[in-house]
Tab-separated table of C-alpha atoms in Angstrom:
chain	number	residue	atom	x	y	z
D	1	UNK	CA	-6.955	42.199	79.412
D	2	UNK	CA	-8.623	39.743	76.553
D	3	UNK	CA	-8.079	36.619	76.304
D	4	UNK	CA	-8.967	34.148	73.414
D	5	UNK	CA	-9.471	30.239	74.302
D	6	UNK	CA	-7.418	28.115	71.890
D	7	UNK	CA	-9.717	26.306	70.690
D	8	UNK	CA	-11.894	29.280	69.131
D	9	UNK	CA	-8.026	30.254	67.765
D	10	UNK	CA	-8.132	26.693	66.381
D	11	UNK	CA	-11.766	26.681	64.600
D	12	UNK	CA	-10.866	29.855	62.898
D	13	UNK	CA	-7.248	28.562	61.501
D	14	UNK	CA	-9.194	25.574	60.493
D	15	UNK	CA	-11.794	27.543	58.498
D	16	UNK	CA	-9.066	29.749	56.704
D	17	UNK	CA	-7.230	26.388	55.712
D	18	UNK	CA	-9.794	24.144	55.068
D	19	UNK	CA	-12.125	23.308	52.017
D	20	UNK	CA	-14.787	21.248	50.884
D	21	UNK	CA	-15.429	19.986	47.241
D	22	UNK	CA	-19.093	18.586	46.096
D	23	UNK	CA	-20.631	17.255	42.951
D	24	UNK	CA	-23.428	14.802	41.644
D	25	UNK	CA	-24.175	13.246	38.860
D	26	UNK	CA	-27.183	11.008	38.226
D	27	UNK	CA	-26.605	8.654	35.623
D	28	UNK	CA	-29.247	6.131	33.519
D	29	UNK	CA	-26.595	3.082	34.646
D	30	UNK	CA	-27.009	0.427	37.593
D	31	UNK	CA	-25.098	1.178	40.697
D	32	UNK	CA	-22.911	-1.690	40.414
D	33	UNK	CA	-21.560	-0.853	36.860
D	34	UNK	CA	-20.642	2.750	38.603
D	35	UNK	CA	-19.041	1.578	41.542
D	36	UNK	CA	-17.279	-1.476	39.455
D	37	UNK	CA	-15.716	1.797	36.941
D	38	UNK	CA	-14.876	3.899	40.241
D	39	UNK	CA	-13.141	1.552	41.941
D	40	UNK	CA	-11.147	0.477	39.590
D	41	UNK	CA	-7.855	2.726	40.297
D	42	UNK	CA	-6.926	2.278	36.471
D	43	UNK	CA	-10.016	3.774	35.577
D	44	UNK	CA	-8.921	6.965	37.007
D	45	UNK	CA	-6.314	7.680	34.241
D	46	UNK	CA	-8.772	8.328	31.470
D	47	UNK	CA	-11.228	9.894	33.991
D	48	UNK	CA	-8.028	12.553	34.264
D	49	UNK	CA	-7.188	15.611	32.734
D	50	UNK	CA	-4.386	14.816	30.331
D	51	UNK	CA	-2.292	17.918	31.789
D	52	UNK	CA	-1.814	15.965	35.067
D	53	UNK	CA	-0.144	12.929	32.745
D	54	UNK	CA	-1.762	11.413	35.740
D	55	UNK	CA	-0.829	7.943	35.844
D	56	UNK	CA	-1.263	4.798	38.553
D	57	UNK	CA	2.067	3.204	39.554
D	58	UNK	CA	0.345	0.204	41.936
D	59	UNK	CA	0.914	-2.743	39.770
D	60	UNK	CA	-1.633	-4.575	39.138
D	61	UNK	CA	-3.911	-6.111	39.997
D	62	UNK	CA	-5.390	-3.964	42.923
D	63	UNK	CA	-7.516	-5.520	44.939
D	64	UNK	CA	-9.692	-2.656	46.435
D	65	UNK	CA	-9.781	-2.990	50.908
D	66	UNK	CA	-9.741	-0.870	53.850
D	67	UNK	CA	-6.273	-0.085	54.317
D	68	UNK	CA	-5.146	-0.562	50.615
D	69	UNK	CA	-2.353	1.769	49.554
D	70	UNK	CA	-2.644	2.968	46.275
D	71	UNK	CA	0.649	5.436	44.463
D	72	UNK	CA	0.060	7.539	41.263
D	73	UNK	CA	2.371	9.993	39.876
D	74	UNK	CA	1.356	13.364	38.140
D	75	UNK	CA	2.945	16.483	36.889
D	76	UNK	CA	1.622	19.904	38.243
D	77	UNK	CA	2.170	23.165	36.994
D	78	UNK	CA	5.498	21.100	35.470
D	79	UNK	CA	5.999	19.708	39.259
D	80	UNK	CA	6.641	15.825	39.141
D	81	UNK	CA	4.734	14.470	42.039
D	82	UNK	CA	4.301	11.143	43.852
D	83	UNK	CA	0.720	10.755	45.467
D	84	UNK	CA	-0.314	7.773	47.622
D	85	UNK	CA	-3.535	7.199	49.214
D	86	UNK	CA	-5.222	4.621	51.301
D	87	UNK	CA	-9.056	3.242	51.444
D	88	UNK	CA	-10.144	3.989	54.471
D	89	UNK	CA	-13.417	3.179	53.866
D	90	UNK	CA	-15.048	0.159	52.021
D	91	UNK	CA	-18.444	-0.696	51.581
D	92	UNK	CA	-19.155	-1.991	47.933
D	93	UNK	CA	-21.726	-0.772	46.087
D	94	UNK	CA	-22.761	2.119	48.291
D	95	UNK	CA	-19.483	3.967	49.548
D	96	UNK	CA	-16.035	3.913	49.286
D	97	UNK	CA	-13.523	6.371	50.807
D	98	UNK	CA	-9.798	7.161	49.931
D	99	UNK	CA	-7.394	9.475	52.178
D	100	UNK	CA	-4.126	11.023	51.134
D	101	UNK	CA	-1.184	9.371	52.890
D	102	UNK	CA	1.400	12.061	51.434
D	103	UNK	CA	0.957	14.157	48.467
D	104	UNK	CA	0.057	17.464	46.915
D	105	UNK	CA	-2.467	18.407	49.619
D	106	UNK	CA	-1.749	19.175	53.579
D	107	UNK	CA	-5.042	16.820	53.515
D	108	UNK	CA	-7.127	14.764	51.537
D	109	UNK	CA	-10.324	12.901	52.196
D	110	UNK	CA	-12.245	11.809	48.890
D	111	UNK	CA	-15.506	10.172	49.855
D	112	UNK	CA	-17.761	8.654	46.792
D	113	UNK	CA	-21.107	7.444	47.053
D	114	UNK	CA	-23.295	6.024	44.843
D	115	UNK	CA	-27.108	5.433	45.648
D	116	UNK	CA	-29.823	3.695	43.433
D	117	UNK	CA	-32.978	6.478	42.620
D	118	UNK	CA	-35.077	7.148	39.792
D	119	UNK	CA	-33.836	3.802	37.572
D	120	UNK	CA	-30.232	5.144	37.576
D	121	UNK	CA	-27.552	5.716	40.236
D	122	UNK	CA	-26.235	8.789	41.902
D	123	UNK	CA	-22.729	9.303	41.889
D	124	UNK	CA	-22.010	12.064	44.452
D	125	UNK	CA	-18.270	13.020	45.520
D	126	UNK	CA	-17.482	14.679	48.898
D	127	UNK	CA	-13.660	15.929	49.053
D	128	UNK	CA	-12.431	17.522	52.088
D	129	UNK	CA	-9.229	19.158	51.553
D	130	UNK	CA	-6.367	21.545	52.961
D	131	UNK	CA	-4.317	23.155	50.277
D	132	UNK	CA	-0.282	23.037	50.723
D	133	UNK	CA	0.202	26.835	50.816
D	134	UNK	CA	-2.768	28.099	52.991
D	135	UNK	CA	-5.525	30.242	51.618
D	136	UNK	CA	-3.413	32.434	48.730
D	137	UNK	CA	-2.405	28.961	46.861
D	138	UNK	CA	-5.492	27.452	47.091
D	139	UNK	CA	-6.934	30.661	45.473
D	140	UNK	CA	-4.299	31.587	42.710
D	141	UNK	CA	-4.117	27.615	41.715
D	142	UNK	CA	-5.456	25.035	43.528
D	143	UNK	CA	-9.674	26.098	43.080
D	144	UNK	CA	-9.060	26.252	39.506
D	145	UNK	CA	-7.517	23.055	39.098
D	146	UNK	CA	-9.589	21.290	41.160
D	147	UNK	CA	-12.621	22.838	39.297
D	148	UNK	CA	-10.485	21.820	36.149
D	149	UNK	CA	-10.109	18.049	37.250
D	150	UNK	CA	-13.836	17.583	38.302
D	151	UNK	CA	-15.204	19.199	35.201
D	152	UNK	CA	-13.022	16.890	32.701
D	153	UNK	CA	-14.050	13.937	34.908
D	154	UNK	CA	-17.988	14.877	34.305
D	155	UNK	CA	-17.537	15.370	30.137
D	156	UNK	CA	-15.583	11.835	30.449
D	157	UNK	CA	-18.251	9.947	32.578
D	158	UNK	CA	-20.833	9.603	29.789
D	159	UNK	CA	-18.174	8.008	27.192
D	160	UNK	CA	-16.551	5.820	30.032
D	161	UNK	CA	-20.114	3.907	30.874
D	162	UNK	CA	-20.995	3.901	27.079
D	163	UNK	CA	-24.267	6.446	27.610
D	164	UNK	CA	-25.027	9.677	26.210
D	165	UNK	CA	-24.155	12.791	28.227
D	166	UNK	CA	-28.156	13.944	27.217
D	167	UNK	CA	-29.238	11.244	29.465
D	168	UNK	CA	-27.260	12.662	32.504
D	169	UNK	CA	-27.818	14.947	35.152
D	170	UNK	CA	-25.096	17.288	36.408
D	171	UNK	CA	-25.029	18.521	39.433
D	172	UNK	CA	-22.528	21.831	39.751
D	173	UNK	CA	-19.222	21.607	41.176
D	174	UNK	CA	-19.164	23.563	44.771
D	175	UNK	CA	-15.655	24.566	46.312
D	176	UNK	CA	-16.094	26.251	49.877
D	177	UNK	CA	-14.152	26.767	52.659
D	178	UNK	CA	-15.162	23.583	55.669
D	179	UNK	CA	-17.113	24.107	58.031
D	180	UNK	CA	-16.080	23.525	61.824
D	181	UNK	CA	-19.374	21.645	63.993
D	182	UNK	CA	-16.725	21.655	67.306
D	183	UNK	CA	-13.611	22.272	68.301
D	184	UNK	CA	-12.200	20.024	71.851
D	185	UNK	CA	-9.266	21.603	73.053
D	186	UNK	CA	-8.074	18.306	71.782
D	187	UNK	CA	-8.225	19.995	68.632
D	188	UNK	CA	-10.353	17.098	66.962
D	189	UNK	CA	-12.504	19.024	64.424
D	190	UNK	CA	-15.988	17.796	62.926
D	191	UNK	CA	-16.417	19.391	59.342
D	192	UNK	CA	-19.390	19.099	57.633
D	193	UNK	CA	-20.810	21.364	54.654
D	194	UNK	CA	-23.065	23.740	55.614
């Protein structure tokens, strides 16, 4: 007789369930104008597809801290939703991180991070994600609208930090399942990209 330890059971749920989202974009703008327009939550609106009618309900002003709560509503696929998330990380002008309290997603962990290099700053975005709806959703809908959302965002950037899109550099959107490092039978789960 076979048996399977749970926590190999557990690594390969994980994979099945779990995703990873990265893009760059190098832009001809100090670091501190980047981070100023990304952490403004308000900012987001325009950065947003208008199909989401994505819109922040946080009155203002919000002042950006670890442990800030932050709600939105959107529409998808006709679906109102209410979305809250939190800053769980905070280090102005070089990171900030934001993690879905509830939501569309099973899980959400958006971490931005902006770095000075070649006179200009690099904006790179690091989402780690589980889709509602397993592995079939996230294929029929959720890829595509995540690929949807990022791509808008990029065409926006340029216009939003008064620059040219000729003077950018665009990195490609990757979507990929996470991947596990380790697996305690705790069931606490390292993912990094591999």
């Amino acid at each position: 007789r076979k048996t399977v330890k749970t926590s190999t059971i557990r690594q390969e749920i994980y994979k099945m369930s779990h995703y990873e989202l990265k893009t760059s974009v190098w832009v001809p703008v100090n670091r501190l104008n980047v981070f100023e327009l990304f952490s403004d939550a308000f900012k987001l609106e325009p950065m947003t597809p208008p199909f989401l009618g994505f819109a922040v309900v946080t009155p203002p002003p919000i002042e950006m801290s670890v442990g800030r709560l932050i709600d939105y509503k959107l529409r998808l696929h006709g679906f109102p939703i209410r979305w809250q998330t939190r800053i769980t990380n905070w280090e102005p002008p070089a990171r900030f991180e934001d993690s879905q309290v509830r939501g569309p997603y099973s899980m959400w962990v958006h971490t931005h991070t902006f770095t000075e290099i070649d006179g200009g700053t690099l904006m790179c975005d690091a989402v780690r994600y589980s889709a509602i709806g397993g592995a079939l959703v996230h294929r029929l809908c959720v890829k595509r609208d995540l690929q949807r959302i990022f791509e808008y965002r990029q065409k926006r950037l340029p216009d939003l930090l008064g620059i040219e899109s000729s003077g950018c550099r665009f990195e490609p959107i990757e979507i990929r399942r996470a991947a596990v490092d380790s697996c305690e039978d705790t069931g606490q789960m390292a993912c990094t990209s591999k």
